[in-house]
Each structure stands twice: as structure tokens, then as C-alpha cells.
């Protein structure tokens, strides 16, 4: 079997585990666009045959230089590309493939569909993803939306997402309960945590409003924000104004400490889209609450199984968020350890690099 050629606009650092596993078990050449913006890129030296190619961005459109020549490279008959419709070079690559080397196969890996596409975007995506010989999607919701919009279900495969699972499992085996929150807050109140960038889209002020409302009802909660971002100063002012206990822990790249913080929290709350925060939290046994408008969500919301690995509330409804938090802790049959095991099972079964690799091998063989 020939080499697999992987072409990505850029390789985000969090993808290192799945890419390294592919590199180990498959014969791959990698071509990544040069990093642009503040997203941390993967170090090319982590992979055996990785090349950084220049890319240009103009009014939101991207062109990766020098990738079209790989179509006629006899070493490749399979290509795995980032499925980004705004990358014009990917359109050109797939169109030329149809004309010049139709026997070769091109596969796309992407979010795919969100369910909020307007008429124009629906048809652009249908044309773009239709050019591929197969599409790896992050979630079942995206696949469902794609099928409803007339796309071929036989070319749509759910691959989910993952973090550094092998490292996290090592930490999970070692971690134990600690008094980190009792020592900081001086009480045993339930702890609500968020881990990730403190950005506007995460709507973290809604956590504060909900906790302030619960406090008026006589239910006290502590809040921990692990991360930094442009919203931090506003949130600090809001916490003082509402007189609620918040630990602004700041950015933390020490996974041992992150594991302790997540494991010892009671519930992760992400009022905006949840993303990989859900995977990070559940990996260390902490359930997640986020909103239920799935067209405004990231694919990782699918890891949430109501009443087992978390729950949903009505988007932007502080009252419903209050009810969801309160209900989570008021269940007479609530068992923190049982919930922890539900979270572990969900992550171990579906959100690992090994799971992703198995899907890739199944459809690229």
C-alpha cells in the first residue's frame, strides 16, 4: 500500500497524540501550513516526515502553496485533508483530482455541518464535501444534519475528537482526592469549574449570575476558572459585584495540576459552546453542563449523556441554568463516584486517539 499524504492548513498542538499514533502505525507524509494567529502549532519534529508549507490568507480565504504537485506524486494514492471550504487550494486539489487522476482518493476531516447553515452555505458545503471520496466528521449530529441536507450517508464517518489520552490515563491512575478547594475557599461547598480560554463566546458571566441567584436561595457554590483570556478583567469585576466566591486560577499547562483541579471539582459548567473542555473534564471524572442548542455547539457536546455524564440547559436562560445546577446536586440517589465512572466509560470508549485511528484505518484501507 502506498503512503498516505496528509495535508492540513496547520497542525494544532492538541492534535499531537492522534497524529503521532498515525505516524507510528501508518506510512504518512505530512504537509502543514505555517502557523498564523495565536493557535499553538504542533512541532514538525514530532513526526517522521513533516513539511511546513507556506499559506496565504486573503479576506478569509486560504491558499496553501505547492500542494497541487502532490497529485501526480506516484508515492501517493490516498490523501487526507482538512475539510475547510474556505481553503481554495483544497477545492482546486479535489477538482484536479477528478480530472487528472480520478483513480486516487481524497478524504476530508472536519467539523462538517453545524445545522445553522443558510441556503448558500448548505450548497457550498454540499458541493465541497461531495467532491471528496469520504468525510471524517467530529460528531453524529453533524452527520445527521449532512444527511438531512441531501449528502450521501455512505461517505460520512464519525471520528470524534481526542486529547492526550495516554498521558491523562497515567494521571487518572495516580490521582487521589485532595483538600485543594477546602484549603482555598475554607468550606465544603460544591465546586463548579470551567477550564479553557476565558472568551466572550463561552458566556462565563452566566455561571456567576446563576451562582448569585442560588446564593439568594440559600445554596452556596464555589467557582473555579482555570484559564486566561480577554474576559478575565470583566469577570473579576462581576465576581466582586455579585459577591460570589471565585478562584481565578489562571492559565495552567501543568497537566498534573489540571488533573487535580478537575478531579476534585463537582461539576464543569460551560454556558457557551463546550468544545474540548467537555473531554478534558470527563477524562478526570467530572460531569459537564452546557446549553442544548446543538446548532450553536461544538461536537464534543455529544459526550454528555443526560443524568450520567452531565446535563443540558436552555441556551442563555439563567433560570434554567440555575435549575440544572440545583437539580444535579439534589438527586437523592446521587453518587459522585458513580458519575465519575460514567465519565470515564464515555471517554475511554469514544474519545481517544485509538478510537480515531481505528476509524481512519477502517475507511482508508
Short mmCIF file of C-alpha atoms in Angstrom, two decimals:
data_model
loop_
_atom_site.label_atom_id
_atom_site.label_comp_id
_atom_site.label_asym_id
_atom_site.label_seq_id
_atom_site.Cartn_x
_atom_site.Cartn_y
_atom_site.Cartn_z
CA UNK A 1 0.00 0.00 0.00
CA UNK A 2 1.29 3.48 -0.89
CA UNK A 3 1.94 6.24 1.59
CA UNK A 4 -0.85 8.37 2.98
CA UNK A 5 -0.44 12.06 2.22
CA UNK A 6 -1.90 14.33 4.92
CA UNK A 7 -2.42 18.00 4.04
CA UNK A 8 -3.57 20.41 6.76
CA UNK A 9 -3.85 24.21 6.88
CA UNK A 10 -1.88 23.96 10.12
CA UNK A 11 -1.48 21.35 12.82
CA UNK A 12 -2.86 22.43 16.19
CA UNK A 13 -0.73 21.28 19.11
CA UNK A 14 -3.57 19.36 20.75
CA UNK A 15 -3.63 17.01 17.73
CA UNK A 16 -0.15 15.68 18.50
CA UNK A 17 -1.37 12.40 20.11
CA UNK A 18 -3.57 11.28 17.20
CA UNK A 19 -1.05 12.42 14.58
CA UNK A 20 1.80 10.67 16.37
CA UNK A 21 -0.24 7.47 16.62
CA UNK A 22 -0.98 7.63 12.88
CA UNK A 23 2.72 8.29 12.27
CA UNK A 24 3.61 5.20 14.27
CA UNK A 25 1.12 2.77 12.73
CA UNK A 26 0.79 4.10 9.17
CA UNK A 27 3.17 5.26 6.46
CA UNK A 28 2.48 9.01 6.30
CA UNK A 29 3.92 12.15 4.75
CA UNK A 30 2.67 15.34 6.40
CA UNK A 31 2.25 18.81 4.88
CA UNK A 32 1.19 21.57 7.28
CA UNK A 33 0.55 25.23 6.59
CA UNK A 34 2.61 27.72 8.55
CA UNK A 35 1.02 28.79 11.87
CA UNK A 36 -0.96 32.03 11.76
CA UNK A 37 -2.56 33.71 14.78
CA UNK A 38 -2.32 32.64 18.43
CA UNK A 39 -3.19 28.95 17.99
CA UNK A 40 -0.28 26.82 19.18
CA UNK A 41 1.10 24.71 16.37
CA UNK A 42 2.44 21.18 16.50
CA UNK A 43 6.23 20.90 16.35
CA UNK A 44 7.04 19.23 12.98
CA UNK A 45 9.92 17.25 14.53
CA UNK A 46 7.37 15.18 16.46
CA UNK A 47 6.53 13.42 13.18
CA UNK A 48 8.83 11.46 10.89
CA UNK A 49 8.13 13.15 7.55
CA UNK A 50 6.55 16.55 8.21
CA UNK A 51 6.96 19.59 5.94
CA UNK A 52 5.78 23.14 6.62
CA UNK A 53 4.33 24.83 3.54
CA UNK A 54 3.53 28.49 3.13
CA UNK A 55 -0.08 29.57 3.09
CA UNK A 56 -1.66 32.87 2.28
CA UNK A 57 -4.89 34.25 3.70
CA UNK A 58 -6.89 36.90 1.87
CA UNK A 59 -10.26 38.07 3.17
CA UNK A 60 -10.83 34.79 4.99
CA UNK A 61 -9.80 32.63 2.04
CA UNK A 62 -6.71 30.42 2.24
CA UNK A 63 -4.30 29.05 -0.36
CA UNK A 64 -1.61 26.52 0.51
CA UNK A 65 1.32 26.86 -1.86
CA UNK A 66 2.87 23.86 -3.55
CA UNK A 67 0.31 21.18 -2.69
CA UNK A 68 -1.13 20.59 -6.15
CA UNK A 69 2.07 18.90 -7.32
CA UNK A 70 1.43 16.06 -4.87
CA UNK A 71 -1.47 14.91 -7.02
CA UNK A 72 0.96 13.46 -9.56
CA UNK A 73 3.36 12.05 -6.97
CA UNK A 74 3.45 8.29 -7.61
CA UNK A 75 4.11 7.65 -3.90
CA UNK A 76 0.55 8.72 -3.05
CA UNK A 77 -2.82 7.33 -4.00
CA UNK A 78 -4.66 8.44 -0.82
CA UNK A 79 -4.91 11.95 0.60
CA UNK A 80 -6.36 13.11 3.92
CA UNK A 81 -7.04 16.85 4.02
CA UNK A 82 -8.52 19.35 6.42
CA UNK A 83 -12.12 19.87 5.30
CA UNK A 84 -12.19 23.67 5.26
CA UNK A 85 -14.43 25.12 2.48
CA UNK A 86 -12.63 28.48 2.66
CA UNK A 87 -9.36 26.87 1.57
CA UNK A 88 -9.31 27.44 -2.19
CA UNK A 89 -6.31 25.18 -2.75
CA UNK A 90 -8.35 22.25 -1.39
CA UNK A 91 -11.12 22.95 -3.92
CA UNK A 92 -8.51 23.06 -6.68
CA UNK A 93 -6.88 19.85 -5.43
CA UNK A 94 -10.13 17.88 -5.43
CA UNK A 95 -11.32 19.23 -8.79
CA UNK A 96 -8.00 18.45 -10.47
CA UNK A 97 -8.01 15.00 -8.90
CA UNK A 98 -11.35 14.28 -10.58
CA UNK A 99 -9.92 15.27 -13.96
CA UNK A 100 -6.28 14.19 -13.86
CA UNK A 101 -6.10 11.19 -11.50
CA UNK A 102 -9.67 10.02 -10.79
CA UNK A 103 -8.37 6.67 -9.52
CA UNK A 104 -6.80 8.35 -6.48
CA UNK A 105 -8.80 9.02 -3.31
CA UNK A 106 -9.22 12.24 -1.33
CA UNK A 107 -10.73 12.24 2.17
CA UNK A 108 -11.65 15.25 4.29
CA UNK A 109 -11.50 15.57 8.10
CA UNK A 110 -13.59 18.34 9.62
CA UNK A 111 -16.47 19.61 11.72
CA UNK A 112 -18.56 19.40 8.57
CA UNK A 113 -22.06 20.67 9.32
CA UNK A 114 -23.33 22.70 12.27
CA UNK A 115 -27.04 22.84 11.49
CA UNK A 116 -27.12 26.64 11.25
CA UNK A 117 -26.02 26.91 7.61
CA UNK A 118 -28.07 29.27 5.43
CA UNK A 119 -29.17 28.34 1.90
CA UNK A 120 -25.88 29.43 0.30
CA UNK A 121 -23.64 27.67 2.81
CA UNK A 122 -25.67 24.47 2.51
CA UNK A 123 -24.99 24.27 -1.20
CA UNK A 124 -21.36 25.31 -0.90
CA UNK A 125 -20.78 22.56 1.66
CA UNK A 126 -22.72 20.02 -0.35
CA UNK A 127 -20.52 20.76 -3.36
CA UNK A 128 -17.27 20.88 -1.37
CA UNK A 129 -17.71 17.73 0.70
CA UNK A 130 -19.30 15.99 -2.26
CA UNK A 131 -16.01 16.25 -4.15
CA UNK A 132 -14.33 14.06 -1.53
CA UNK A 133 -14.34 10.26 -1.61
CA UNK A 134 -15.22 10.27 2.10
CA UNK A 135 -15.62 12.61 5.06
CA UNK A 136 -14.46 12.09 8.64
CA UNK A 137 -16.71 14.11 10.96
CA UNK A 138 -16.31 15.01 14.63
CA UNK A 139 -19.86 14.11 15.60
CA UNK A 140 -23.08 12.23 14.90
CA UNK A 141 -25.07 15.46 14.96
CA UNK A 142 -23.04 16.80 12.02
CA UNK A 143 -23.63 13.53 10.13
CA UNK A 144 -27.37 13.73 10.80
CA UNK A 145 -27.55 17.32 9.54
CA UNK A 146 -25.50 16.43 6.46
CA UNK A 147 -27.82 13.55 5.57
CA UNK A 148 -30.88 15.77 6.07
CA UNK A 149 -29.34 18.24 3.62
CA UNK A 150 -29.03 15.55 0.95
CA UNK A 151 -25.47 14.34 1.39
CA UNK A 152 -24.52 10.72 0.79
CA UNK A 153 -24.52 8.87 4.17
CA UNK A 154 -22.10 6.26 2.82
CA UNK A 155 -19.39 8.94 2.61
CA UNK A 156 -19.85 10.28 6.17
CA UNK A 157 -17.95 8.69 9.07
CA UNK A 158 -17.89 9.87 12.70
CA UNK A 159 -14.38 10.07 14.14
CA UNK A 160 -14.98 12.21 17.27
CA UNK A 161 -12.07 14.10 18.84
CA UNK A 162 -9.40 13.49 21.45
CA UNK A 163 -6.76 14.99 23.72
CA UNK A 164 -3.59 13.45 25.17
CA UNK A 165 -5.39 10.33 26.33
CA UNK A 166 -2.36 8.17 27.18
CA UNK A 167 -0.89 10.90 29.41
CA UNK A 168 -4.26 11.58 31.01
CA UNK A 169 -4.82 7.90 31.78
CA UNK A 170 -1.48 7.77 33.60
CA UNK A 171 -2.56 10.74 35.72
CA UNK A 172 -6.01 9.27 36.30
CA UNK A 173 -4.48 6.13 37.79
CA UNK A 174 -2.39 8.18 40.21
CA UNK A 175 -4.80 10.90 41.22
CA UNK A 176 -6.48 10.94 44.62
CA UNK A 177 -8.94 13.26 46.38
CA UNK A 178 -7.29 16.31 47.88
CA UNK A 179 -8.32 19.26 50.06
CA UNK A 180 -7.29 21.83 47.44
CA UNK A 181 -10.68 23.57 47.42
CA UNK A 182 -11.35 23.37 51.15
CA UNK A 183 -7.95 24.97 51.74
CA UNK A 184 -8.66 27.78 49.26
CA UNK A 185 -12.33 28.54 49.97
CA UNK A 186 -12.41 27.43 53.61
CA UNK A 187 -15.62 25.43 53.23
CA UNK A 188 -17.08 22.23 51.75
CA UNK A 189 -19.47 23.84 49.28
CA UNK A 190 -19.81 22.19 45.84
CA UNK A 191 -17.26 23.39 43.30
CA UNK A 192 -18.20 24.45 39.76
CA UNK A 193 -15.22 24.53 37.40
CA UNK A 194 -14.50 25.80 33.91
CA UNK A 195 -11.21 25.06 32.17
CA UNK A 196 -10.28 26.79 28.92
CA UNK A 197 -9.87 30.22 27.42
CA UNK A 198 -11.88 32.98 29.12
CA UNK A 199 -13.53 34.31 25.97
CA UNK A 200 -16.83 36.02 25.26
CA UNK A 201 -18.23 33.06 23.32
CA UNK A 202 -18.02 30.91 26.48
CA UNK A 203 -20.53 33.21 28.27
CA UNK A 204 -18.90 32.61 31.66
CA UNK A 205 -20.76 35.52 33.23
CA UNK A 206 -23.81 33.23 33.17
CA UNK A 207 -22.13 30.96 35.72
CA UNK A 208 -21.70 33.95 38.03
CA UNK A 209 -25.32 35.06 37.62
CA UNK A 210 -26.57 31.53 38.30
CA UNK A 211 -24.38 31.14 41.42
CA UNK A 212 -25.52 34.55 42.71
CA UNK A 213 -29.16 33.50 42.24
CA UNK A 214 -28.54 30.19 44.00
CA UNK A 215 -26.90 32.04 46.87
CA UNK A 216 -30.06 34.10 47.36
CA UNK A 217 -31.96 30.80 47.57
CA UNK A 218 -29.63 29.62 50.31
CA UNK A 219 -27.48 27.29 48.18
CA UNK A 220 -23.79 28.17 48.14
CA UNK A 221 -21.31 27.17 45.43
CA UNK A 222 -17.66 27.94 44.76
CA UNK A 223 -16.47 28.75 41.24
CA UNK A 224 -13.05 27.98 39.76
CA UNK A 225 -11.88 29.31 36.39
CA UNK A 226 -8.75 27.64 35.04
CA UNK A 227 -7.53 29.67 32.11
CA UNK A 228 -6.97 33.20 30.93
CA UNK A 229 -8.28 35.46 28.20
CA UNK A 230 -9.76 38.81 27.27
CA UNK A 231 -12.81 38.37 29.51
CA UNK A 232 -10.86 37.91 32.74
CA UNK A 233 -10.86 41.52 33.94
CA UNK A 234 -14.59 41.88 33.27
CA UNK A 235 -15.29 38.63 35.10
CA UNK A 236 -13.20 39.72 38.09
CA UNK A 237 -15.30 42.87 38.38
CA UNK A 238 -18.51 40.85 38.02
CA UNK A 239 -17.48 38.41 40.78
CA UNK A 240 -16.88 41.30 43.21
CA UNK A 241 -20.15 42.95 42.23
CA UNK A 242 -22.17 39.77 42.78
CA UNK A 243 -20.23 38.85 45.95
CA UNK A 244 -19.62 35.25 44.94
CA UNK A 245 -16.51 33.14 45.70
CA UNK A 246 -14.42 32.74 42.54
CA UNK A 247 -10.89 31.41 42.21
CA UNK A 248 -9.29 32.85 39.11
CA UNK A 249 -6.62 30.20 38.89
CA UNK A 250 -5.21 31.50 35.60
CA UNK A 251 -3.59 29.59 32.75
CA UNK A 252 -2.19 26.20 33.69
CA UNK A 253 -0.16 23.99 31.37
CA UNK A 254 0.78 21.54 34.12
CA UNK A 255 -1.50 18.55 33.47
CA UNK A 256 -0.78 17.11 36.93
CA UNK A 257 -2.26 20.24 38.48
CA UNK A 258 -5.11 20.39 35.94
CA UNK A 259 -5.97 16.79 36.76
CA UNK A 260 -6.14 17.62 40.47
CA UNK A 261 -8.29 20.69 39.87
CA UNK A 262 -10.76 18.85 37.62
CA UNK A 263 -10.91 15.62 39.63
CA UNK A 264 -11.72 17.41 42.87
CA UNK A 265 -14.38 19.66 41.34
CA UNK A 266 -18.02 18.55 41.38
CA UNK A 267 -19.32 19.88 38.08
CA UNK A 268 -17.92 21.58 34.99
CA UNK A 269 -20.16 24.36 33.66
CA UNK A 270 -19.71 25.76 30.15
CA UNK A 271 -22.63 28.09 29.34
CA UNK A 272 -21.44 28.83 25.79
CA UNK A 273 -20.20 26.17 23.38
CA UNK A 274 -18.37 23.46 25.27
CA UNK A 275 -15.74 22.03 22.89
CA UNK A 276 -12.81 20.03 24.23
CA UNK A 277 -13.50 21.36 27.73
CA UNK A 278 -16.04 18.52 27.98
CA UNK A 279 -13.44 15.89 27.05
CA UNK A 280 -10.86 17.33 29.44
CA UNK A 281 -13.35 17.41 32.33
CA UNK A 282 -14.80 13.93 31.78
CA UNK A 283 -11.38 12.36 31.34
CA UNK A 284 -10.79 13.12 35.02
CA UNK A 285 -14.31 12.14 36.06
CA UNK A 286 -16.08 15.49 36.24
CA UNK A 287 -19.52 15.80 34.55
CA UNK A 288 -20.44 18.74 32.34
CA UNK A 289 -23.41 21.08 31.96
CA UNK A 290 -23.77 23.14 28.79
CA UNK A 291 -26.60 24.50 26.62
CA UNK A 292 -28.92 22.41 24.45
CA UNK A 293 -28.97 24.43 21.21
CA UNK A 294 -26.83 21.94 19.30
CA UNK A 295 -26.56 24.09 16.17
CA UNK A 296 -24.55 26.54 18.33
CA UNK A 297 -22.47 23.81 19.96
CA UNK A 298 -19.14 22.17 19.28
CA UNK A 299 -19.15 18.41 18.50
CA UNK A 300 -17.93 17.39 21.94
CA UNK A 301 -21.37 18.06 23.44
CA UNK A 302 -22.16 14.52 22.28
CA UNK A 303 -20.09 13.12 25.16
CA UNK A 304 -22.77 14.42 27.54
CA UNK A 305 -25.27 11.73 28.48
CA UNK A 306 -28.11 13.36 30.48
CA UNK A 307 -28.05 12.48 34.18
CA UNK A 308 -24.89 10.40 33.73
CA UNK A 309 -22.01 12.45 32.33
CA UNK A 310 -23.73 15.80 32.66
CA UNK A 311 -26.80 17.68 31.51
CA UNK A 312 -28.14 20.43 29.29
CA UNK A 313 -29.94 23.70 29.95
CA UNK A 314 -31.83 26.08 27.67
CA UNK A 315 -29.35 28.36 25.90
CA UNK A 316 -28.99 31.80 27.54
CA UNK A 317 -31.60 31.01 30.22
CA UNK A 318 -30.07 31.83 33.60
CA UNK A 319 -33.16 30.47 35.31
CA UNK A 320 -32.85 27.11 33.56
CA UNK A 321 -29.12 27.01 34.29
CA UNK A 322 -29.92 27.59 37.96
CA UNK A 323 -32.45 24.75 37.86
CA UNK A 324 -29.97 22.42 36.11
CA UNK A 325 -27.22 23.05 38.66
CA UNK A 326 -29.60 22.70 41.58
CA UNK A 327 -31.17 19.53 40.21
CA UNK A 328 -27.77 17.94 39.65
CA UNK A 329 -26.97 18.09 43.36
CA UNK A 330 -30.48 17.46 44.73
CA UNK A 331 -30.87 13.90 43.38
CA UNK A 332 -31.23 11.62 46.42
CA UNK A 333 -29.50 8.81 44.52
CA UNK A 334 -26.57 11.00 43.52
CA UNK A 335 -23.21 9.25 43.78
CA UNK A 336 -20.08 11.22 42.87
CA UNK A 337 -18.14 8.01 42.30
CA UNK A 338 -20.81 6.52 40.03
CA UNK A 339 -20.85 9.72 37.96
CA UNK A 340 -17.08 9.60 37.78
CA UNK A 341 -17.24 6.08 36.31
CA UNK A 342 -19.86 7.13 33.74
CA UNK A 343 -17.49 9.88 32.58
CA UNK A 344 -14.52 7.53 32.36
CA UNK A 345 -16.51 5.00 30.33
CA UNK A 346 -17.68 7.58 27.79
CA UNK A 347 -14.18 8.95 27.20
CA UNK A 348 -12.47 5.55 27.14
CA UNK A 349 -14.94 4.16 24.59
CA UNK A 350 -15.26 7.01 22.10
CA UNK A 351 -12.90 9.96 22.63
CA UNK A 352 -9.37 8.60 22.25
CA UNK A 353 -6.68 8.63 19.56
CA UNK A 354 -7.01 4.84 19.31
CA UNK A 355 -10.72 5.14 18.51
CA UNK A 356 -9.93 7.74 15.84
CA UNK A 357 -7.16 5.63 14.33
CA UNK A 358 -9.44 2.61 14.08
CA UNK A 359 -11.99 4.66 12.13
CA UNK A 360 -9.30 6.03 9.81
CA UNK A 361 -7.86 2.59 9.12
CA UNK A 362 -11.29 1.11 8.50
CA UNK A 363 -12.13 3.58 5.74
CA UNK A 364 -8.69 4.23 4.25
CA UNK A 365 -7.71 0.56 3.88
#
